[in-house]
């Protein structure tokens, strides 16, 4: 990238230098041409003032012209005079034209800048040529032009070096970040801690937040596996003991084995349902329409006898800064519980302003008011008539705490339980 930018800088500087030479030459030409014009006007004014003194005036002008590398050629009628006879032959072709003009003439190695001025004197037409050797001016301009090139090259080199130093200095935090990411990969570091420019603050914060999210999800997975292992251990041990025993398996013992296996099946089915609730959009912001529609359709399939309805905000395509998997678990846990207990109906409403408000109600038997404060205690189940482990609502509490949200349980107008969740939304993205 630096090489590419340096190449562009060299091209731009070279083009500027070439334009500088052209403009400098044009500026000098215009300046000298204006001076020659004033000298020609002054000389003609002197000639017209005193015709008799014309030779004296021109001789005086000739000495001045020669001292300042100037020349003149005057034709008045058929008489021609000049500051130097050799200029008559070199500039004779300019005397035939009577228009006032600034002309460049090449005479061998000399480059002349000549101003032609026509005039009238006592009914005689005259032409005065006043010129200057432009070669010496060009030599000075050429030297100045190359001095500018040398200075521009030095400045360009300094600029490139300063850019390299600035870029390398700016990349130091990225090099440290790469090193710390390597330490994270090897397990030598848990979080990023960098004194980085403000432009990278958001990157470091997002990376740390992403790692917090991974740790939280990993911890939930470990808790889930631990609870599932503990729940499966007892029925598996009972089944193994019966199968290893020498006693014949009568109908009563067979029924107990079937019951144990059904419990194992129900536990595995619950875990599979939780994985389906999480959905495929881990790491993304929650799209209310997408995630709510997916969950509603899924629970309609899991509980075909229950009518699930969902009322979404007017802005169906609204996204909220809640990780999609977390939002799916929040809503999915409540919908799953409502589907288990509902008689025929589960109503859900979502309102979005500065706070994301989720309300889920069912028409089931509900929960006694005295038992509402105990909902969400880990491993605590208030009813054993439906399969479950008392973990879902405790996970909901953890998620709400993580997003500084609130959850309330209260009796529903439908006759069952009403769950109200509120999550602060600092920023929403269309």
Short mmCIF file of C-alpha atoms in Angstrom, two decimals:
data_model
loop_
_atom_site.label_atom_id
_atom_site.label_comp_id
_atom_site.label_asym_id
_atom_site.label_seq_id
_atom_site.Cartn_x
_atom_site.Cartn_y
_atom_site.Cartn_z
CA UNK A 1 0.00 0.00 0.00
CA UNK A 2 2.79 2.43 0.92
CA UNK A 3 4.62 1.62 -2.31
CA UNK A 4 1.47 2.28 -4.32
CA UNK A 5 0.87 5.59 -2.54
CA UNK A 6 4.53 6.56 -2.97
CA UNK A 7 4.29 5.88 -6.71
CA UNK A 8 1.23 8.11 -6.99
CA UNK A 9 3.00 10.83 -4.97
CA UNK A 10 6.01 10.69 -7.33
CA UNK A 11 3.76 10.93 -10.40
CA UNK A 12 1.82 13.88 -8.95
CA UNK A 13 5.03 15.64 -7.89
CA UNK A 14 6.61 15.11 -11.33
CA UNK A 15 3.55 16.46 -13.12
CA UNK A 16 3.50 19.47 -10.80
CA UNK A 17 7.19 20.08 -11.47
CA UNK A 18 6.63 20.01 -15.25
CA UNK A 19 3.74 22.42 -14.96
CA UNK A 20 5.89 24.64 -12.75
CA UNK A 21 8.52 24.87 -15.53
CA UNK A 22 5.93 25.75 -18.15
CA UNK A 23 4.19 28.36 -16.00
CA UNK A 24 7.51 29.86 -14.87
CA UNK A 25 8.64 30.32 -18.47
CA UNK A 26 5.30 31.85 -19.50
CA UNK A 27 5.40 34.19 -16.51
CA UNK A 28 8.91 35.39 -17.38
CA UNK A 29 7.95 35.84 -21.03
CA UNK A 30 4.89 37.92 -20.12
CA UNK A 31 6.88 40.01 -17.66
CA UNK A 32 9.70 40.76 -20.13
CA UNK A 33 7.21 41.35 -22.95
CA UNK A 34 5.42 43.98 -20.87
CA UNK A 35 8.73 45.66 -20.08
CA UNK A 36 9.75 45.69 -23.76
CA UNK A 37 6.40 47.20 -24.65
CA UNK A 38 6.90 50.06 -22.17
CA UNK A 39 10.41 50.66 -23.50
CA UNK A 40 9.09 50.76 -27.09
CA UNK A 41 6.35 53.21 -26.14
CA UNK A 42 8.86 55.42 -24.37
CA UNK A 43 11.26 55.38 -27.32
CA UNK A 44 8.53 56.25 -29.83
CA UNK A 45 7.33 59.04 -27.59
CA UNK A 46 10.81 60.53 -27.61
CA UNK A 47 11.07 60.15 -31.39
CA UNK A 48 7.71 61.81 -31.99
CA UNK A 49 8.56 64.67 -29.61
CA UNK A 50 11.66 65.78 -31.53
CA UNK A 51 12.17 64.25 -34.92
CA UNK A 52 15.55 65.96 -35.35
CA UNK A 53 16.87 64.37 -32.19
CA UNK A 54 15.83 60.89 -33.27
CA UNK A 55 19.37 59.60 -34.01
CA UNK A 56 20.63 60.98 -30.72
CA UNK A 57 17.75 59.38 -28.81
CA UNK A 58 18.25 56.06 -30.51
CA UNK A 59 22.01 56.15 -30.01
CA UNK A 60 21.45 56.79 -26.32
CA UNK A 61 18.89 54.00 -26.23
CA UNK A 62 21.32 51.77 -28.10
CA UNK A 63 23.95 52.14 -25.39
CA UNK A 64 21.33 51.35 -22.76
CA UNK A 65 20.04 48.40 -24.78
CA UNK A 66 23.53 47.00 -25.10
CA UNK A 67 24.24 47.43 -21.39
CA UNK A 68 21.08 45.55 -20.51
CA UNK A 69 21.36 42.97 -23.32
CA UNK A 70 18.68 44.81 -25.29
CA UNK A 71 18.54 45.58 -29.01
CA UNK A 72 16.51 47.77 -31.32
CA UNK A 73 15.82 48.07 -35.05
CA UNK A 74 14.01 51.14 -36.39
CA UNK A 75 12.61 51.64 -39.87
CA UNK A 76 11.18 55.02 -40.70
CA UNK A 77 10.13 55.30 -44.30
CA UNK A 78 13.05 53.82 -46.21
CA UNK A 79 15.64 54.54 -43.52
CA UNK A 80 16.66 51.71 -41.19
CA UNK A 81 18.84 52.06 -38.11
CA UNK A 82 19.67 49.56 -35.38
CA UNK A 83 21.69 49.11 -32.20
CA UNK A 84 23.83 46.60 -34.06
CA UNK A 85 23.96 46.10 -37.87
CA UNK A 86 23.71 42.33 -37.56
CA UNK A 87 20.19 42.64 -36.14
CA UNK A 88 18.94 44.29 -39.34
CA UNK A 89 19.48 41.08 -41.28
CA UNK A 90 18.28 38.79 -38.48
CA UNK A 91 15.07 40.75 -37.85
CA UNK A 92 14.38 42.14 -41.33
CA UNK A 93 11.35 39.85 -41.86
CA UNK A 94 9.64 41.39 -38.79
CA UNK A 95 9.72 44.88 -40.33
CA UNK A 96 7.28 43.92 -43.09
CA UNK A 97 4.44 43.42 -40.61
CA UNK A 98 2.95 46.51 -39.00
CA UNK A 99 0.94 44.82 -36.24
CA UNK A 100 1.98 45.27 -32.61
CA UNK A 101 3.08 41.90 -31.26
CA UNK A 102 5.54 40.03 -29.03
CA UNK A 103 7.59 37.59 -31.09
CA UNK A 104 10.19 34.95 -30.23
CA UNK A 105 13.10 34.64 -32.66
CA UNK A 106 15.83 32.00 -32.81
CA UNK A 107 19.17 33.26 -34.11
CA UNK A 108 21.69 30.50 -33.82
CA UNK A 109 22.15 29.76 -30.13
CA UNK A 110 20.41 32.97 -29.15
CA UNK A 111 16.78 33.10 -28.20
CA UNK A 112 15.42 36.61 -28.71
CA UNK A 113 12.24 38.09 -27.33
CA UNK A 114 11.23 40.99 -29.64
CA UNK A 115 8.38 43.45 -29.31
CA UNK A 116 7.23 45.09 -32.57
CA UNK A 117 5.61 48.53 -32.41
CA UNK A 118 4.29 50.43 -35.44
CA UNK A 119 3.84 54.22 -35.46
CA UNK A 120 3.47 57.25 -37.76
CA UNK A 121 5.73 60.28 -37.91
CA UNK A 122 4.93 63.17 -40.27
CA UNK A 123 2.92 60.92 -42.54
CA UNK A 124 5.65 58.33 -42.67
CA UNK A 125 5.08 54.82 -41.43
CA UNK A 126 7.58 53.48 -38.99
CA UNK A 127 8.25 50.21 -37.20
CA UNK A 128 10.32 49.86 -34.06
CA UNK A 129 11.65 46.50 -32.87
CA UNK A 130 12.81 46.33 -29.26
CA UNK A 131 14.27 43.02 -28.17
CA UNK A 132 16.13 41.20 -25.42
CA UNK A 133 18.27 38.11 -25.31
CA UNK A 134 15.99 35.59 -23.59
CA UNK A 135 18.68 32.87 -23.45
CA UNK A 136 20.24 34.13 -20.22
CA UNK A 137 16.81 34.41 -18.60
CA UNK A 138 16.03 30.87 -19.72
CA UNK A 139 19.33 29.65 -18.23
CA UNK A 140 18.40 31.23 -14.90
CA UNK A 141 14.92 29.78 -15.06
CA UNK A 142 16.33 26.35 -15.92
CA UNK A 143 18.64 26.46 -12.91
CA UNK A 144 15.77 27.60 -10.68
CA UNK A 145 13.57 24.85 -12.10
CA UNK A 146 16.08 22.16 -11.17
CA UNK A 147 16.57 23.67 -7.72
CA UNK A 148 12.81 23.34 -7.24
CA UNK A 149 13.06 19.72 -8.42
CA UNK A 150 15.80 18.99 -5.88
CA UNK A 151 13.85 20.61 -3.04
CA UNK A 152 10.65 18.79 -4.06
CA UNK A 153 12.54 15.46 -4.15
CA UNK A 154 13.93 16.04 -0.66
CA UNK A 155 10.50 17.04 0.68
CA UNK A 156 8.90 14.03 -1.01
CA UNK A 157 11.50 11.71 0.48
CA UNK A 158 10.94 13.21 3.93
CA UNK A 159 7.18 12.88 3.48
CA UNK A 160 7.48 9.20 2.51
CA UNK A 161 9.76 8.51 5.48
CA UNK A 162 7.42 10.30 7.85
CA UNK A 163 4.47 8.35 6.44
CA UNK A 164 6.32 5.08 6.90
CA UNK A 165 7.16 6.00 10.49
CA UNK A 166 3.58 7.12 11.18
CA UNK A 167 2.08 3.96 9.67
CA UNK A 168 4.53 1.69 11.51
CA UNK A 169 3.80 3.51 14.74
CA UNK A 170 0.08 3.23 14.09
CA UNK A 171 0.42 -0.51 13.43
CA UNK A 172 2.16 -1.17 16.76
CA UNK A 173 -1.19 -1.60 18.59
CA UNK A 174 -2.30 -4.04 15.88
CA UNK A 175 0.92 -6.03 16.34
CA UNK A 176 0.25 -6.16 20.08
CA UNK A 177 -3.32 -7.16 19.38
CA UNK A 178 -2.11 -9.99 17.15
CA UNK A 179 0.22 -11.15 19.92
CA UNK A 180 -2.56 -11.10 22.50
CA UNK A 181 -4.87 -12.99 20.14
CA UNK A 182 -2.15 -15.63 19.88
CA UNK A 183 -2.02 -15.79 23.68
CA UNK A 184 -5.78 -16.18 23.76
CA UNK A 185 -5.54 -19.07 21.34
CA UNK A 186 -2.92 -20.84 23.48
CA UNK A 187 -4.81 -20.14 26.71
CA UNK A 188 -2.18 -17.81 28.20
CA UNK A 189 -4.63 -14.91 28.32
CA UNK A 190 -8.33 -14.58 29.09
CA UNK A 191 -9.09 -11.07 27.85
CA UNK A 192 -7.60 -8.37 25.65
CA UNK A 193 -6.06 -5.43 27.45
CA UNK A 194 -4.55 -2.83 25.16
CA UNK A 195 -3.83 0.85 25.29
CA UNK A 196 -5.02 1.41 21.74
CA UNK A 197 -6.02 4.48 19.72
CA UNK A 198 -9.64 5.52 19.97
CA UNK A 199 -10.28 4.09 16.48
CA UNK A 200 -9.56 0.57 17.86
CA UNK A 201 -11.47 0.89 21.13
CA UNK A 202 -14.64 -0.44 19.57
CA UNK A 203 -12.77 -3.44 18.10
CA UNK A 204 -11.24 -4.42 21.45
CA UNK A 205 -14.57 -3.95 23.25
CA UNK A 206 -16.38 -6.10 20.69
CA UNK A 207 -13.74 -8.84 20.88
CA UNK A 208 -13.91 -8.91 24.69
CA UNK A 209 -17.71 -8.93 24.54
CA UNK A 210 -17.58 -11.79 22.04
CA UNK A 211 -15.31 -13.78 24.37
CA UNK A 212 -17.62 -13.06 27.31
CA UNK A 213 -20.47 -14.36 25.22
CA UNK A 214 -18.55 -17.52 24.34
CA UNK A 215 -17.67 -18.10 28.00
CA UNK A 216 -21.27 -17.58 29.04
CA UNK A 217 -22.53 -19.97 26.38
CA UNK A 218 -19.87 -22.50 27.29
CA UNK A 219 -20.82 -22.28 30.96
CA UNK A 220 -24.48 -22.79 30.11
CA UNK A 221 -23.55 -25.78 27.97
CA UNK A 222 -21.48 -27.24 30.80
CA UNK A 223 -24.29 -26.73 33.29
CA UNK A 224 -26.73 -28.31 30.88
CA UNK A 225 -24.48 -31.31 30.29
CA UNK A 226 -23.84 -31.67 34.03
CA UNK A 227 -27.55 -31.57 34.84
CA UNK A 228 -28.38 -33.95 31.99
CA UNK A 229 -25.67 -36.36 33.13
CA UNK A 230 -26.95 -36.21 36.69
CA UNK A 231 -30.54 -36.73 35.55
CA UNK A 232 -29.62 -39.71 33.35
CA UNK A 233 -27.34 -41.36 35.85
CA UNK A 234 -30.07 -42.69 38.16
CA UNK A 235 -32.41 -44.23 35.54
CA UNK A 236 -29.48 -45.71 33.62
CA UNK A 237 -28.08 -47.26 36.79
CA UNK A 238 -31.51 -48.76 37.57
CA UNK A 239 -31.88 -50.17 34.05
CA UNK A 240 -28.33 -51.58 34.14
CA UNK A 241 -28.93 -53.20 37.53
CA UNK A 242 -32.09 -54.93 36.30
CA UNK A 243 -30.44 -56.16 33.10
CA UNK A 244 -27.39 -57.48 34.95
CA UNK A 245 -29.45 -59.24 37.64
CA UNK A 246 -30.40 -62.90 37.55
CA UNK A 247 -33.98 -62.37 38.57
CA UNK A 248 -36.51 -62.90 35.81
CA UNK A 249 -38.07 -59.72 34.36
CA UNK A 250 -41.78 -59.91 35.06
CA UNK A 251 -44.42 -57.47 33.81
CA UNK A 252 -44.01 -55.16 36.82
CA UNK A 253 -40.26 -54.83 36.39
CA UNK A 254 -40.68 -54.47 32.64
CA UNK A 255 -43.05 -51.56 33.19
CA UNK A 256 -40.52 -49.92 35.50
CA UNK A 257 -37.81 -50.36 32.86
CA UNK A 258 -40.07 -48.84 30.24
CA UNK A 259 -40.82 -45.92 32.58
CA UNK A 260 -37.12 -45.34 33.20
CA UNK A 261 -36.37 -45.41 29.46
CA UNK A 262 -39.23 -43.01 28.79
CA UNK A 263 -37.77 -40.60 31.33
CA UNK A 264 -34.41 -40.80 29.57
CA UNK A 265 -36.15 -40.21 26.25
CA UNK A 266 -38.04 -37.19 27.64
CA UNK A 267 -34.85 -35.68 29.03
CA UNK A 268 -33.00 -36.08 25.74
CA UNK A 269 -36.00 -34.70 23.87
CA UNK A 270 -35.99 -31.61 26.11
CA UNK A 271 -32.29 -31.00 25.42
CA UNK A 272 -32.84 -31.40 21.69
CA UNK A 273 -35.72 -28.93 21.89
CA UNK A 274 -33.46 -26.42 23.64
CA UNK A 275 -30.87 -26.73 20.85
CA UNK A 276 -33.60 -26.11 18.29
CA UNK A 277 -34.73 -23.05 20.23
CA UNK A 278 -31.20 -21.54 20.05
CA UNK A 279 -31.43 -21.45 16.27
CA UNK A 280 -28.75 -21.07 13.55
CA UNK A 281 -28.00 -17.35 13.95
CA UNK A 282 -25.49 -17.33 16.79
CA UNK A 283 -23.36 -14.17 16.86
CA UNK A 284 -25.87 -12.03 14.98
CA UNK A 285 -28.18 -9.28 16.10
CA UNK A 286 -31.76 -10.33 16.66
CA UNK A 287 -34.17 -9.78 13.84
CA UNK A 288 -37.56 -9.66 15.56
CA UNK A 289 -39.57 -10.81 12.57
CA UNK A 290 -37.17 -13.63 11.65
CA UNK A 291 -36.58 -15.01 15.15
CA UNK A 292 -40.16 -14.67 16.40
CA UNK A 293 -41.59 -16.26 13.26
CA UNK A 294 -39.16 -19.18 13.48
CA UNK A 295 -39.94 -19.85 17.14
CA UNK A 296 -43.70 -19.56 16.67
CA UNK A 297 -43.67 -22.00 13.76
CA UNK A 298 -41.45 -24.41 15.68
CA UNK A 299 -43.71 -24.51 18.76
CA UNK A 300 -46.80 -24.88 16.61
CA UNK A 301 -45.17 -28.06 15.35
CA UNK A 302 -44.16 -29.23 18.85
CA UNK A 303 -47.56 -28.50 20.35
CA UNK A 304 -50.08 -28.97 17.50
CA UNK A 305 -53.08 -28.69 19.86
CA UNK A 306 -52.06 -25.24 21.10
CA UNK A 307 -52.83 -22.06 19.18
CA UNK A 308 -49.72 -19.83 19.29
CA UNK A 309 -50.31 -16.18 18.34
CA UNK A 310 -47.62 -13.48 18.06
CA UNK A 311 -48.16 -9.71 17.92
CA UNK A 312 -45.10 -7.91 16.55
CA UNK A 313 -44.30 -4.16 16.40
CA UNK A 314 -45.17 -2.22 13.27
CA UNK A 315 -41.52 -2.17 12.12
CA UNK A 316 -41.34 -5.86 11.22
CA UNK A 317 -37.77 -5.67 9.95
CA UNK A 318 -36.45 -4.08 13.14
CA UNK A 319 -33.23 -5.49 14.57
CA UNK A 320 -32.25 -5.15 18.21
CA UNK A 321 -28.76 -5.32 19.77
CA UNK A 322 -29.36 -8.66 21.53
CA UNK A 323 -27.42 -11.70 20.38
CA UNK A 324 -29.81 -13.80 18.31
CA UNK A 325 -29.19 -17.03 20.22
CA UNK A 326 -29.80 -15.28 23.56
CA UNK A 327 -33.04 -13.71 22.33
CA UNK A 328 -34.21 -17.08 20.99
CA UNK A 329 -33.52 -18.70 24.35
CA UNK A 330 -35.30 -15.91 26.26
CA UNK A 331 -38.46 -16.17 24.19
CA UNK A 332 -38.16 -19.91 23.51
CA UNK A 333 -37.94 -20.90 27.18
CA UNK A 334 -41.11 -18.98 28.02
CA UNK A 335 -43.00 -20.25 24.95
CA UNK A 336 -41.94 -23.82 25.71
CA UNK A 337 -43.19 -23.61 29.28
CA UNK A 338 -46.42 -21.97 28.11
CA UNK A 339 -46.92 -24.70 25.48
CA UNK A 340 -46.50 -27.44 28.12
CA UNK A 341 -49.10 -25.97 30.46
CA UNK A 342 -51.57 -24.26 28.11
CA UNK A 343 -54.95 -25.81 27.49
CA UNK A 344 -55.45 -24.40 24.01
CA UNK A 345 -53.95 -20.95 23.64
CA UNK A 346 -50.67 -19.01 24.03
CA UNK A 347 -50.64 -15.28 23.28
CA UNK A 348 -47.40 -13.32 22.80
CA UNK A 349 -46.93 -9.57 22.35
CA UNK A 350 -43.77 -7.60 21.58
CA UNK A 351 -43.49 -3.82 21.95
CA UNK A 352 -40.35 -1.92 20.99
CA UNK A 353 -39.37 1.60 22.07
CA UNK A 354 -36.42 2.37 24.33
CA UNK A 355 -37.15 -0.97 25.99
CA UNK A 356 -37.95 -4.31 24.37
CA UNK A 357 -41.12 -5.53 26.11
CA UNK A 358 -42.16 -9.18 25.70
CA UNK A 359 -45.37 -10.57 27.18
CA UNK A 360 -46.36 -14.27 27.00
CA UNK A 361 -49.66 -15.55 28.45
CA UNK A 362 -51.29 -18.98 28.45
CA UNK A 363 -54.69 -20.37 29.46
CA UNK A 364 -53.29 -23.19 31.58
CA UNK A 365 -53.84 -23.86 35.29
CA UNK A 366 -51.43 -21.08 36.27
CA UNK A 367 -49.24 -20.82 39.36
CA UNK A 368 -50.43 -19.92 42.89
CA UNK A 369 -49.56 -16.36 43.82
CA UNK A 370 -47.50 -17.55 46.80
CA UNK A 371 -45.32 -19.70 44.52
CA UNK A 372 -44.59 -16.99 41.92
CA UNK A 373 -41.44 -15.70 43.73
CA UNK A 374 -39.92 -19.21 43.59
CA UNK A 375 -40.12 -19.43 39.80
CA UNK A 376 -36.66 -19.40 38.27
CA UNK A 377 -34.82 -21.00 41.20
CA UNK A 378 -32.31 -23.40 39.68
CA UNK A 379 -33.47 -27.02 39.74
CA UNK A 380 -36.71 -26.08 41.53
CA UNK A 381 -39.90 -27.43 39.97
CA UNK A 382 -43.33 -26.54 41.34
CA UNK A 383 -45.08 -29.36 39.51
CA UNK A 384 -43.83 -32.81 38.50
CA UNK A 385 -46.72 -33.71 36.20
CA UNK A 386 -44.88 -32.44 33.09
CA UNK A 387 -41.33 -33.41 32.03
CA UNK A 388 -38.63 -30.89 32.84
CA UNK A 389 -35.77 -30.12 35.17
CA UNK A 390 -36.43 -26.65 36.54
CA UNK A 391 -33.51 -25.20 34.52
CA UNK A 392 -35.27 -23.19 31.83
CA UNK A 393 -36.46 -20.29 33.96
CA UNK A 394 -33.13 -20.12 35.82
CA UNK A 395 -31.38 -19.74 32.45
CA UNK A 396 -33.92 -17.02 31.62
CA UNK A 397 -32.97 -15.18 34.81
CA UNK A 398 -29.27 -15.42 33.88
CA UNK A 399 -29.92 -14.01 30.40
CA UNK A 400 -32.02 -11.16 31.73
CA UNK A 401 -29.31 -10.28 34.25
CA UNK A 402 -26.72 -10.24 31.49
CA UNK A 403 -28.72 -7.69 29.46
CA UNK A 404 -29.77 -5.67 32.54
CA UNK A 405 -33.34 -6.79 31.94
CA UNK A 406 -36.26 -7.66 34.23
CA UNK A 407 -38.72 -10.55 34.29
CA UNK A 408 -41.98 -10.69 36.22
CA UNK A 409 -44.41 -13.56 36.77
CA UNK A 410 -48.07 -12.81 37.43
CA UNK A 411 -51.50 -14.33 36.88
CA UNK A 412 -52.78 -14.07 33.31
CA UNK A 413 -56.15 -12.73 32.22
CA UNK A 414 -56.47 -15.98 30.21
CA UNK A 415 -56.38 -17.97 33.45
CA UNK A 416 -52.79 -19.25 33.33
CA UNK A 417 -49.40 -17.62 33.82
CA UNK A 418 -48.29 -14.25 32.41
CA UNK A 419 -44.55 -13.65 31.91
CA UNK A 420 -43.39 -10.08 31.30
CA UNK A 421 -39.82 -9.40 30.17
CA UNK A 422 -38.21 -5.99 29.69
CA UNK A 423 -34.77 -5.51 28.12
CA UNK A 424 -33.25 -1.99 27.75
CA UNK A 425 -32.39 -1.14 24.16
CA UNK A 426 -29.70 1.52 23.94
CA UNK A 427 -29.60 1.50 20.17
CA UNK A 428 -31.63 -0.09 17.43
CA UNK A 429 -30.49 -0.70 13.88
CA UNK A 430 -32.66 -0.72 10.80
#
